CSV table of C-alpha atoms and ligand atoms in Angstrom, one decimal:
chain,number,residue,atom,x,y,z
A,7,UNK,CA,73.3,149.5,62.3
A,8,UNK,CA,74.0,146.4,60.0
A,9,UNK,CA,72.3,143.2,61.1
A,10,UNK,CA,74.6,141.2,63.5
A,11,UNK,CA,74.6,137.7,62.0
A,12,UNK,CA,74.0,134.8,64.3
A,13,UNK,CA,76.4,131.9,64.2
A,14,UNK,CA,76.4,128.6,66.0
A,15,UNK,CA,78.8,125.8,67.2
A,16,UNK,CA,76.2,123.4,66.1
A,17,UNK,CA,77.0,122.5,62.4
A,18,UNK,CA,73.5,122.1,61.3
A,19,UNK,CA,72.3,125.4,62.8
A,20,UNK,CA,75.3,127.2,61.5
A,21,UNK,CA,74.7,125.9,57.9
A,22,UNK,CA,70.9,126.8,58.2
A,23,UNK,CA,71.8,130.4,59.3
A,24,UNK,CA,74.4,130.8,56.6
A,25,UNK,CA,72.0,129.6,53.9
A,26,UNK,CA,69.3,131.9,55.2
A,27,UNK,CA,71.6,135.0,55.3
A,28,UNK,CA,73.0,134.3,51.8
A,29,UNK,CA,69.6,134.0,50.3
A,30,UNK,CA,68.3,137.0,52.2
A,31,UNK,CA,71.2,139.1,50.9
A,32,UNK,CA,70.6,138.0,47.3
A,33,UNK,CA,66.9,138.9,47.7
A,34,UNK,CA,67.6,142.3,49.3
A,35,UNK,CA,65.4,141.3,52.3
A,36,UNK,CA,65.0,144.2,54.8
A,37,UNK,CA,67.1,144.1,58.0
A,38,UNK,CA,64.1,143.9,60.4
A,39,UNK,CA,62.9,140.8,58.5
A,40,UNK,CA,66.4,139.3,58.5
A,41,UNK,CA,66.4,139.8,62.4
A,42,UNK,CA,63.0,138.2,62.9
A,43,UNK,CA,63.5,135.2,60.6
A,44,UNK,CA,67.0,134.4,61.8
A,45,UNK,CA,65.4,133.8,65.3
A,46,UNK,CA,62.9,131.3,66.5
A,47,UNK,CA,59.4,132.3,67.9
A,48,UNK,CA,59.6,129.8,70.8
A,49,UNK,CA,62.0,127.3,72.2
A,50,UNK,CA,60.8,124.9,74.9
A,51,UNK,CA,63.1,122.6,76.9
A,52,UNK,CA,61.5,120.0,79.2
A,53,UNK,CA,62.8,117.3,81.6
A,54,UNK,CA,61.0,114.0,81.4
A,55,UNK,CA,61.4,111.7,84.5
A,56,UNK,CA,60.8,108.1,83.5
A,57,UNK,CA,60.6,105.0,85.7
A,58,UNK,CA,62.8,102.4,83.8
A,59,UNK,CA,62.0,98.7,83.7
A,60,UNK,CA,64.7,98.0,86.3
A,61,UNK,CA,62.9,100.3,88.8
A,62,UNK,CA,65.4,103.2,88.5
A,63,UNK,CA,64.3,106.7,87.4
A,64,UNK,CA,66.0,108.5,84.6
A,65,UNK,CA,65.5,112.1,83.5
A,66,UNK,CA,65.4,112.6,79.6
A,67,UNK,CA,65.8,116.0,77.9
A,68,UNK,CA,63.0,116.9,75.5
A,69,UNK,CA,62.7,119.9,73.1
A,70,UNK,CA,60.2,121.6,70.9
A,71,UNK,CA,61.2,124.6,68.8
A,72,UNK,CA,58.7,126.8,66.9
A,73,UNK,CA,60.7,128.7,64.4
A,74,UNK,CA,58.0,130.9,62.7
A,75,UNK,CA,54.3,130.7,62.6
A,76,UNK,CA,53.4,133.7,60.2
A,77,UNK,CA,52.0,131.3,57.7
A,78,UNK,CA,50.1,129.0,60.0
A,79,UNK,CA,50.6,126.4,62.8
A,80,UNK,CA,54.1,125.0,63.2
A,81,UNK,CA,54.7,121.7,61.5
A,82,UNK,CA,57.6,119.3,61.9
A,83,UNK,CA,58.8,116.0,63.4
A,84,UNK,CA,59.6,114.8,66.8
A,85,UNK,CA,62.8,112.6,66.8
A,86,UNK,CA,64.3,110.2,69.3
A,87,UNK,CA,68.1,110.2,69.0
A,88,UNK,CA,71.1,110.5,71.3
A,89,UNK,CA,72.3,113.6,69.5
A,90,UNK,CA,69.0,115.6,69.8
A,91,UNK,CA,69.6,119.0,71.3
A,92,UNK,CA,68.1,122.5,71.2
A,93,UNK,CA,70.4,123.9,68.4
A,94,UNK,CA,69.7,120.9,66.1
A,95,UNK,CA,65.9,121.3,66.7
A,96,UNK,CA,66.3,125.0,65.9
A,97,UNK,CA,68.1,124.3,62.7
A,98,UNK,CA,65.6,121.7,61.5
A,99,UNK,CA,62.7,123.9,62.6
A,100,UNK,CA,64.0,126.7,60.4
A,101,UNK,CA,64.2,124.4,57.5
A,102,UNK,CA,60.7,123.3,58.1
A,103,UNK,CA,59.5,126.9,57.9
A,104,UNK,CA,61.2,127.1,54.3
A,105,UNK,CA,59.9,123.7,53.3
A,106,UNK,CA,56.3,124.4,54.3
A,107,UNK,CA,56.4,127.8,52.6
A,108,UNK,CA,57.9,126.5,49.5
A,109,UNK,CA,55.3,123.6,49.4
A,110,UNK,CA,52.6,126.4,49.4
A,111,UNK,CA,50.9,124.8,52.5
A,112,UNK,CA,49.5,126.9,55.5
A,113,UNK,CA,52.2,126.0,58.0
A,114,UNK,CA,55.2,127.4,59.8
A,115,UNK,CA,58.1,125.4,60.9
A,116,UNK,CA,58.7,123.3,64.0
A,117,UNK,CA,60.9,120.5,65.3
A,118,UNK,CA,61.5,118.6,68.5
A,119,UNK,CA,62.5,115.4,70.1
A,120,UNK,CA,64.0,113.6,73.0
A,121,UNK,CA,67.7,112.9,73.7
A,122,UNK,CA,67.7,109.2,74.0
A,123,UNK,CA,68.9,106.0,72.4
A,124,UNK,CA,65.8,104.1,71.2
A,125,UNK,CA,67.9,100.9,70.6
A,126,UNK,CA,68.4,100.7,74.4
A,127,UNK,CA,64.8,101.2,75.3
A,128,UNK,CA,62.0,98.6,75.8
A,129,UNK,CA,58.6,99.3,74.3
A,130,UNK,CA,57.3,100.3,77.7
A,131,UNK,CA,60.1,102.7,78.4
A,132,UNK,CA,59.5,104.3,74.9
A,133,UNK,CA,55.8,104.7,75.7
A,134,UNK,CA,56.5,106.3,79.1
A,135,UNK,CA,59.0,108.8,77.4
A,136,UNK,CA,56.5,109.6,74.6
A,137,UNK,CA,53.6,110.2,77.0
A,138,UNK,CA,56.0,112.3,79.3
A,139,UNK,CA,56.9,114.4,76.4
A,140,UNK,CA,53.2,114.8,75.3
A,141,UNK,CA,52.2,116.0,78.8
A,142,UNK,CA,55.0,118.5,78.9
A,143,UNK,CA,54.6,120.0,75.4
A,144,UNK,CA,50.8,120.0,75.7
A,145,UNK,CA,50.5,123.8,76.4
A,146,UNK,CA,52.2,124.7,73.1
A,147,UNK,CA,50.8,122.1,70.7
A,148,UNK,CA,47.4,121.9,69.0
A,149,UNK,CA,45.7,121.5,65.7
A,150,UNK,CA,45.8,125.3,65.1
A,151,UNK,CA,49.1,125.9,67.0
A,152,UNK,CA,51.8,123.2,66.5
A,153,UNK,CA,51.3,119.9,64.6
A,154,UNK,CA,54.2,117.5,65.2
A,155,UNK,CA,54.8,114.3,63.0
A,156,UNK,CA,57.2,111.3,63.0
A,157,UNK,CA,60.8,111.8,62.4
A,158,UNK,CA,64.0,109.7,63.1
A,159,UNK,CA,63.1,106.7,65.3
A,160,UNK,CA,59.5,107.7,65.8
A,161,UNK,CA,56.4,106.5,63.8
A,162,UNK,CA,52.8,105.7,63.9
A,163,UNK,CA,52.8,104.1,67.4
A,164,UNK,CA,54.5,107.2,69.0
A,165,UNK,CA,52.0,109.5,67.2
A,166,UNK,CA,49.1,107.5,68.7
A,167,UNK,CA,50.6,107.6,72.3
A,168,UNK,CA,51.0,111.4,71.9
A,169,UNK,CA,47.5,111.9,70.5
A,170,UNK,CA,46.0,109.6,73.2
A,171,UNK,CA,47.8,111.4,76.0
A,172,UNK,CA,46.7,114.9,75.0
A,173,UNK,CA,43.2,113.8,74.0
A,174,UNK,CA,42.7,112.3,77.5
A,175,UNK,CA,44.4,115.4,79.3
A,176,UNK,CA,41.9,117.7,77.4
A,177,UNK,CA,38.9,115.3,77.6
A,178,UNK,CA,38.5,115.8,73.9
A,179,UNK,CA,39.5,113.7,70.8
A,180,UNK,CA,42.4,115.6,69.2
A,181,UNK,CA,43.4,113.6,66.1
A,182,UNK,CA,44.6,116.7,64.1
A,183,UNK,CA,47.5,117.6,66.5
A,184,UNK,CA,49.7,114.8,65.2
A,185,UNK,CA,50.1,113.5,61.7
A,186,UNK,CA,51.7,110.2,60.5
A,187,UNK,CA,49.1,108.2,62.3
A,188,UNK,CA,48.2,104.7,61.1
A,189,UNK,CA,45.2,104.6,58.5
A,190,UNK,CA,43.1,102.8,61.0
A,191,UNK,CA,43.4,105.6,63.6
A,192,UNK,CA,42.8,108.9,61.7
A,193,UNK,CA,45.8,108.5,59.3
A,194,UNK,CA,45.5,108.8,55.6
A,195,UNK,CA,45.6,106.6,52.6
A,196,UNK,CA,48.4,107.6,50.2
A,197,UNK,CA,50.9,108.8,52.9
A,198,UNK,CA,53.1,105.8,52.5
A,199,UNK,CA,53.8,106.6,48.8
A,200,UNK,CA,53.7,110.4,49.1
A,201,UNK,CA,57.4,111.3,49.4
A,202,UNK,CA,58.6,108.9,46.6
A,203,UNK,CA,55.8,109.9,44.3
A,204,UNK,CA,56.6,113.5,44.9
A,205,UNK,CA,60.4,112.9,44.0
A,206,UNK,CA,59.3,111.1,40.8
A,207,UNK,CA,57.0,113.9,39.9
A,208,UNK,CA,59.9,116.4,40.2
A,209,UNK,CA,62.0,114.2,38.0
A,210,UNK,CA,59.4,113.9,35.4
A,211,UNK,CA,58.6,117.7,35.4
A,212,UNK,CA,62.3,118.4,35.0
A,213,UNK,CA,62.6,116.0,32.1
A,214,UNK,CA,59.7,117.8,30.6
A,215,UNK,CA,61.1,121.4,30.8
A,216,UNK,CA,64.4,120.2,29.4
A,217,UNK,CA,62.5,118.7,26.5
A,218,UNK,CA,63.3,115.0,27.2
A,219,UNK,CA,60.8,112.3,27.1
A,220,UNK,CA,60.4,110.3,30.3
A,221,UNK,CA,59.7,107.2,28.3
A,222,UNK,CA,63.2,105.6,28.0
A,223,UNK,CA,65.0,108.2,30.2
A,224,UNK,CA,67.5,106.3,32.3
A,225,UNK,CA,67.4,106.6,36.1
A,226,UNK,CA,69.5,105.4,39.0
A,227,UNK,CA,67.9,105.4,42.5
A,228,UNK,CA,70.1,105.1,45.6
A,229,UNK,CA,68.3,103.7,48.6
A,230,UNK,CA,65.5,101.2,48.5
A,231,UNK,CA,63.5,102.2,51.5
A,232,UNK,CA,60.3,104.2,51.7
A,233,UNK,CA,61.4,107.1,49.4
A,234,UNK,CA,63.6,105.0,47.0
A,235,UNK,CA,61.1,102.3,46.3
A,236,UNK,CA,58.1,104.7,45.5
A,237,UNK,CA,60.5,107.0,43.5
A,238,UNK,CA,61.6,104.0,41.4
A,239,UNK,CA,58.2,102.5,41.0
A,240,UNK,CA,56.5,105.7,39.9
A,241,UNK,CA,59.2,106.5,37.4
A,242,UNK,CA,59.1,102.9,36.1
A,243,UNK,CA,55.3,103.1,35.8
A,244,UNK,CA,55.6,106.2,33.7
A,245,UNK,CA,58.0,104.5,31.2
A,246,UNK,CA,61.4,105.6,32.6
A,247,UNK,CA,64.1,103.0,32.4
A,248,UNK,CA,65.3,102.4,36.0
A,249,UNK,CA,68.7,100.9,35.4
A,250,UNK,CA,70.1,100.8,38.9
A,251,UNK,CA,68.8,100.6,42.5
A,252,UNK,CA,70.8,100.1,45.8
A,253,UNK,CA,70.5,99.6,49.5
A,254,UNK,CA,73.0,98.8,52.3
A,255,UNK,CA,73.8,95.5,50.5
A,256,UNK,CA,75.1,97.2,47.4
A,257,UNK,CA,73.9,98.3,43.9
A,258,UNK,CA,72.1,96.3,41.3
A,259,UNK,CA,72.6,97.5,37.7
A,260,UNK,CA,70.9,96.3,34.4
A,261,UNK,CA,71.6,98.7,31.5
A,262,UNK,CA,68.5,97.5,29.7
A,263,UNK,CA,66.3,98.4,32.8
A,264,UNK,CA,65.1,96.6,35.9
A,265,UNK,CA,61.8,95.1,36.7
A,266,UNK,CA,61.0,97.4,39.6
A,267,UNK,CA,57.8,95.7,40.9
A,268,UNK,CA,59.7,92.4,41.0
A,269,UNK,CA,62.5,94.1,42.9
A,270,UNK,CA,60.0,95.5,45.5
A,271,UNK,CA,58.4,92.1,45.8
A,272,UNK,CA,61.8,90.6,46.3
A,273,UNK,CA,62.8,93.1,49.1
A,274,UNK,CA,59.4,92.8,50.8
A,275,UNK,CA,59.9,89.0,51.0
A,276,UNK,CA,63.4,89.4,52.5
A,277,UNK,CA,63.3,89.2,56.4
A,278,UNK,CA,65.1,92.6,56.6
A,279,UNK,CA,63.5,94.1,53.5
A,280,UNK,CA,66.8,94.1,51.7
A,281,UNK,CA,67.9,93.5,48.1
A,282,UNK,CA,70.6,91.0,49.2
A,283,UNK,CA,70.6,88.2,46.6
A,284,UNK,CA,68.5,90.0,44.2
A,285,UNK,CA,69.0,89.1,40.5
A,286,UNK,CA,67.2,89.4,37.1
A,287,UNK,CA,68.4,88.8,33.6
A,288,UNK,CA,71.2,91.2,32.8
A,289,UNK,CA,71.7,92.4,36.4
A,290,UNK,CA,75.3,93.1,37.6
A,291,UNK,CA,76.1,93.6,41.3
A,292,UNK,CA,78.1,96.7,42.0
A,293,UNK,CA,79.6,98.5,45.1
A,294,UNK,CA,76.9,100.7,46.5
A,295,UNK,CA,78.8,103.9,45.8
A,296,UNK,CA,79.3,103.0,42.1
A,297,UNK,CA,75.6,103.6,41.4
A,298,UNK,CA,76.3,107.4,41.8
A,299,UNK,CA,78.7,107.3,38.9
A,300,UNK,CA,76.6,105.5,36.2
A,301,UNK,CA,76.0,107.2,32.8
A,302,UNK,CA,72.3,107.9,33.5
A,303,UNK,CA,69.9,110.9,32.7
A,304,UNK,CA,68.6,111.2,36.3
A,305,UNK,CA,70.2,110.2,39.6
A,306,UNK,CA,67.9,110.1,42.6
A,307,UNK,CA,69.8,109.8,45.9
A,308,UNK,CA,67.2,108.6,48.3
A,309,UNK,CA,69.3,107.1,51.1
A,310,UNK,CA,71.4,109.4,53.3
A,311,UNK,CA,72.9,112.8,53.7
A,312,UNK,CA,76.3,113.6,52.2
A,313,UNK,CA,76.1,110.7,49.6
A,314,UNK,CA,77.6,113.0,46.9
A,315,UNK,CA,80.4,115.0,48.4
A,316,UNK,CA,83.7,116.7,47.6
A,317,UNK,CA,85.5,113.4,47.2
A,318,UNK,CA,83.2,111.8,44.6
A,319,UNK,CA,81.2,114.7,42.8
A,320,UNK,CA,83.7,114.8,40.0
A,321,UNK,CA,82.8,111.1,39.0
A,322,UNK,CA,79.1,111.9,38.7
A,323,UNK,CA,77.9,111.4,35.0
A,324,UNK,CA,74.2,112.0,35.5
A,325,UNK,CA,72.8,115.2,33.9
A,326,UNK,CA,70.1,115.7,36.6
A,327,UNK,CA,69.9,114.9,40.2
A,328,UNK,CA,66.7,114.9,42.2
A,329,UNK,CA,67.3,114.9,45.9
A,330,UNK,CA,65.0,112.4,47.6
A,331,UNK,CA,67.0,112.2,50.9
A,332,UNK,CA,67.7,115.2,53.0
A,333,UNK,CA,71.0,116.9,52.2
A,334,UNK,CA,72.4,114.0,49.9
A,335,UNK,CA,74.6,116.5,48.0
A,336,UNK,CA,77.1,118.5,50.1
A,337,UNK,CA,77.6,122.3,49.5
A,338,UNK,CA,81.2,121.4,48.2
A,339,UNK,CA,79.8,118.8,45.7
A,340,UNK,CA,77.1,121.4,44.6
A,341,UNK,CA,79.9,123.7,43.4
A,342,UNK,CA,81.7,120.8,41.5
A,343,UNK,CA,78.4,119.8,39.9
A,344,UNK,CA,77.5,123.3,38.9
A,345,UNK,CA,80.7,123.5,36.8
A,346,UNK,CA,79.6,120.3,35.2
A,347,UNK,CA,76.2,121.9,34.4
A,348,UNK,CA,74.3,119.2,36.4
A,349,UNK,CA,70.8,120.5,37.3
A,350,UNK,CA,69.9,119.7,40.9
A,351,UNK,CA,66.3,119.7,42.2
A,352,UNK,CA,66.9,120.5,45.9
A,353,UNK,CA,65.7,118.2,48.8
A,354,UNK,CA,63.3,120.6,50.3
A,355,UNK,CA,61.4,120.8,47.0
A,356,UNK,CA,61.9,117.3,45.8
A,357,UNK,CA,61.0,115.4,49.0
A,358,UNK,CA,58.2,117.8,50.1
A,359,UNK,CA,55.5,115.2,49.1
A,360,UNK,CA,55.9,114.0,52.8
A,361,UNK,CA,54.9,117.2,54.4
A,362,UNK,CA,52.3,117.9,51.8
A,363,UNK,CA,50.9,114.5,52.6
A,364,UNK,CA,50.8,115.4,56.3
A,365,UNK,CA,48.9,118.5,55.4
A,366,UNK,CA,46.3,116.3,53.6
A,367,UNK,CA,46.0,114.1,56.7
A,368,UNK,CA,45.4,117.2,58.9
A,369,UNK,CA,42.7,118.5,56.5
A,370,UNK,CA,41.0,115.1,56.7
A,371,UNK,CA,41.2,114.9,60.5
A,372,UNK,CA,39.8,118.4,60.9
A,373,UNK,CA,36.9,117.6,58.6
A,374,UNK,CA,36.4,114.1,60.0
A,375,UNK,CA,36.0,113.0,56.4
A,376,UNK,CA,38.6,110.7,54.6
A,377,UNK,CA,39.6,110.8,50.9
A,378,UNK,CA,40.4,108.0,48.6
A,379,UNK,CA,43.9,107.2,47.7
A,380,UNK,CA,43.2,108.4,44.1
A,381,UNK,CA,42.1,111.8,45.4
A,382,UNK,CA,45.1,112.1,47.6
A,383,UNK,CA,47.6,111.2,44.9
A,384,UNK,CA,45.8,113.5,42.3
A,385,UNK,CA,46.1,116.5,44.7
A,386,UNK,CA,49.7,115.7,45.5
A,387,UNK,CA,50.6,115.5,41.9
A,388,UNK,CA,48.9,118.9,41.2
A,389,UNK,CA,50.7,120.6,44.0
A,390,UNK,CA,54.1,119.1,43.3
A,391,UNK,CA,53.9,120.1,39.6
A,392,UNK,CA,53.0,123.7,40.5
A,393,UNK,CA,55.8,123.9,43.1
A,394,UNK,CA,58.4,122.6,40.7
A,395,UNK,CA,57.3,125.0,38.0
A,396,UNK,CA,57.4,128.0,40.4
A,397,UNK,CA,60.9,127.3,41.4
A,398,UNK,CA,62.1,126.5,37.9
A,399,UNK,CA,60.6,129.7,36.5
A,400,UNK,CA,62.1,131.8,39.3
A,401,UNK,CA,65.6,130.2,38.8
A,402,UNK,CA,65.4,131.1,35.1
A,403,UNK,CA,64.2,134.6,35.8
A,404,UNK,CA,66.9,135.4,38.4
A,405,UNK,CA,69.5,133.4,36.7
A,406,UNK,CA,70.3,131.4,39.9
A,407,UNK,CA,70.5,127.6,40.7
A,408,UNK,CA,67.3,125.8,41.7
A,409,UNK,CA,68.5,125.5,45.3
A,410,UNK,CA,69.0,129.2,45.7
A,411,UNK,CA,65.8,129.9,43.9
A,412,UNK,CA,63.9,127.5,46.2
A,413,UNK,CA,65.3,129.3,49.3
A,414,UNK,CA,64.4,132.7,47.9
A,415,UNK,CA,60.8,131.7,46.9
A,416,UNK,CA,60.3,130.2,50.3
A,417,UNK,CA,61.8,133.0,52.4
A,418,UNK,CA,59.8,135.6,50.4
A,419,UNK,CA,56.5,134.1,51.2
A,420,UNK,CA,57.2,133.9,55.0
A,421,UNK,CA,58.7,137.5,54.9
A,422,UNK,CA,55.5,138.8,53.1
A,423,UNK,CA,53.3,137.1,55.8
A,424,UNK,CA,55.4,138.6,58.7
A,425,UNK,CA,55.2,142.0,57.1
A,426,UNK,CA,51.4,141.8,56.6
A,427,UNK,CA,50.7,140.4,60.1
A,428,UNK,CA,53.2,142.8,61.8
A,429,UNK,CA,55.1,142.2,65.1
A,430,UNK,CA,52.4,142.9,67.8
A,431,UNK,CA,53.2,139.7,69.7
B,524,NAD,P1,64.4,104.1,54.9
B,524,NAD,O1,65.0,103.8,56.2
B,524,NAD,O2,63.0,103.6,54.7
B,524,NAD,O3,65.3,103.7,53.7
B,524,NAD,C1,66.7,104.1,53.6
B,524,NAD,C2,67.3,103.3,52.5
B,524,NAD,O4,68.6,103.7,52.3
B,524,NAD,C3,67.4,101.8,52.8
B,524,NAD,O5,67.0,101.0,51.7
B,524,NAD,C4,68.9,101.6,53.2
B,524,NAD,O6,69.3,100.2,53.0
B,524,NAD,C5,69.5,102.5,52.2
B,524,NAD,N1,70.8,102.9,52.5
B,524,NAD,C6,71.4,103.3,53.7
B,524,NAD,N2,72.7,103.6,53.5
B,524,NAD,C7,72.9,103.4,52.2
B,524,NAD,C8,74.1,103.5,51.4
B,524,NAD,N3,75.3,103.8,51.9
B,524,NAD,N4,74.0,103.1,50.1
B,524,NAD,C9,72.9,102.7,49.5
B,524,NAD,N5,71.7,102.6,50.2
B,524,NAD,C10,71.8,102.9,51.5
B,524,NAD,O7,64.3,105.8,54.9
B,524,NAD,P2,63.4,106.7,54.0
B,524,NAD,O8,62.2,107.0,54.8
B,524,NAD,O9,63.3,106.1,52.6
B,524,NAD,O10,64.2,108.0,54.0
B,524,NAD,C11,65.4,108.2,53.1
B,524,NAD,C12,65.9,109.6,53.2
B,524,NAD,O11,64.8,110.6,52.8
B,524,NAD,C13,66.3,110.2,54.5
B,524,NAD,O12,67.3,111.2,54.2
B,524,NAD,C14,65.0,110.9,55.1
B,524,NAD,O13,65.4,111.9,56.0
B,524,NAD,C15,64.5,111.5,53.8
B,524,NAD,N6,63.1,111.9,53.8
B,524,NAD,C16,62.1,110.9,54.0
B,524,NAD,C17,60.8,111.2,54.0
B,524,NAD,C18,59.7,110.2,54.2
B,524,NAD,O14,58.5,110.5,54.1
B,524,NAD,N7,60.1,108.9,54.4
B,524,NAD,C19,60.4,112.6,53.8
B,524,NAD,C20,61.4,113.5,53.6
B,524,NAD,C21,62.8,113.1,53.6
């Protein structure tokens, strides 16, 4: 009997399943493995009653999905957002399985969150929701079972509330259950830069394999937040000419190259950390979207999903795109760009520095011994370089695009682990 393919009304889950089935077919993956990997190991839904500041009680929906744990404990964020639902968590958990596998770290994929609007919550309400979630997911999380992390609208403070709640419930300090903690409380030096440094490493490795010197290579970086600033800074430090940067206030373009440390200092001094009013000799202000169409060697979209899409892909002039954000190039744009021979380093390879950094934090917490920033960044560079090369070589060998190659490499590693471990439980 042929495999009955799952579909979903949830767009994210439907895309995740379609990508999986397409890669599985191309790899010739066996039917039993397709069945197993297209389903999640465990899906937990919880109700969290919370006494609000006005004395009323509201019940919030919380979720945790563990997609597959053949390679190790599940890893993935917990997000607070009005649109969080089980299907979205399942899609994102599946993507985390492939991302961790591709990154070569010993984790499966997980994702969860609470359906809520953080903009309408006080700090006290947020704390009660977070601790309520911790108490309800406690039976299924642990340093060797499931290790959540920050995601949309959650950060270091939420991770500490989660860790504190579970540590107190167990009567045992449990720092390694959650990553993304502040450095002062079992977090890790180097994590802040990790994702951007990883994106820049991929860009530099790509330039190397196509025989182009990073020194003088022109770069445009969309988004000047956590990922964008460290992508731009790292490339600038290695001699690339970062000619354009942007944020929600627009794009800033200087064909002779920007002084990136000065731009970062400017944004840091702005009350909302924006580039609004930024200028340097030779800088022209452009509409934000125009950055995507500049004649550069490398374009790094590090802001939001769907930035390069069916409507604007034709205008892209960059030879290479390194996806810092999640899903910045839509599948329709992918096809347009393939015809223009643009090489794309896919998001779950390019921005995996974040999850690799989480793995480093977990290693340090388990050992109770902390690394220097130099040690952290040296190891990150080594792993990102190896991972880039693995996908590049596989894409050449199979004559497929890097995105498809990355899926195939990632799925194969999980499939091999499932096959070896078997399906006893
Ligand atoms: P951030 O909030 O720190 O920064 C986002 C930046 O994008 C801001 O500078 C914002 O002004 C800018 N921006 C928003 N809309 C824009 C637009 N239309 N044009 C130009 N700039 C725009 O977020 P971040 O942590 O840097 O994350 C960026 C992306 O990377 C997201 O897709 C996120 O999911 C992904 N990502 C982040 C990490 C991480 O470790 N931070 C890891 C993996 C993936």
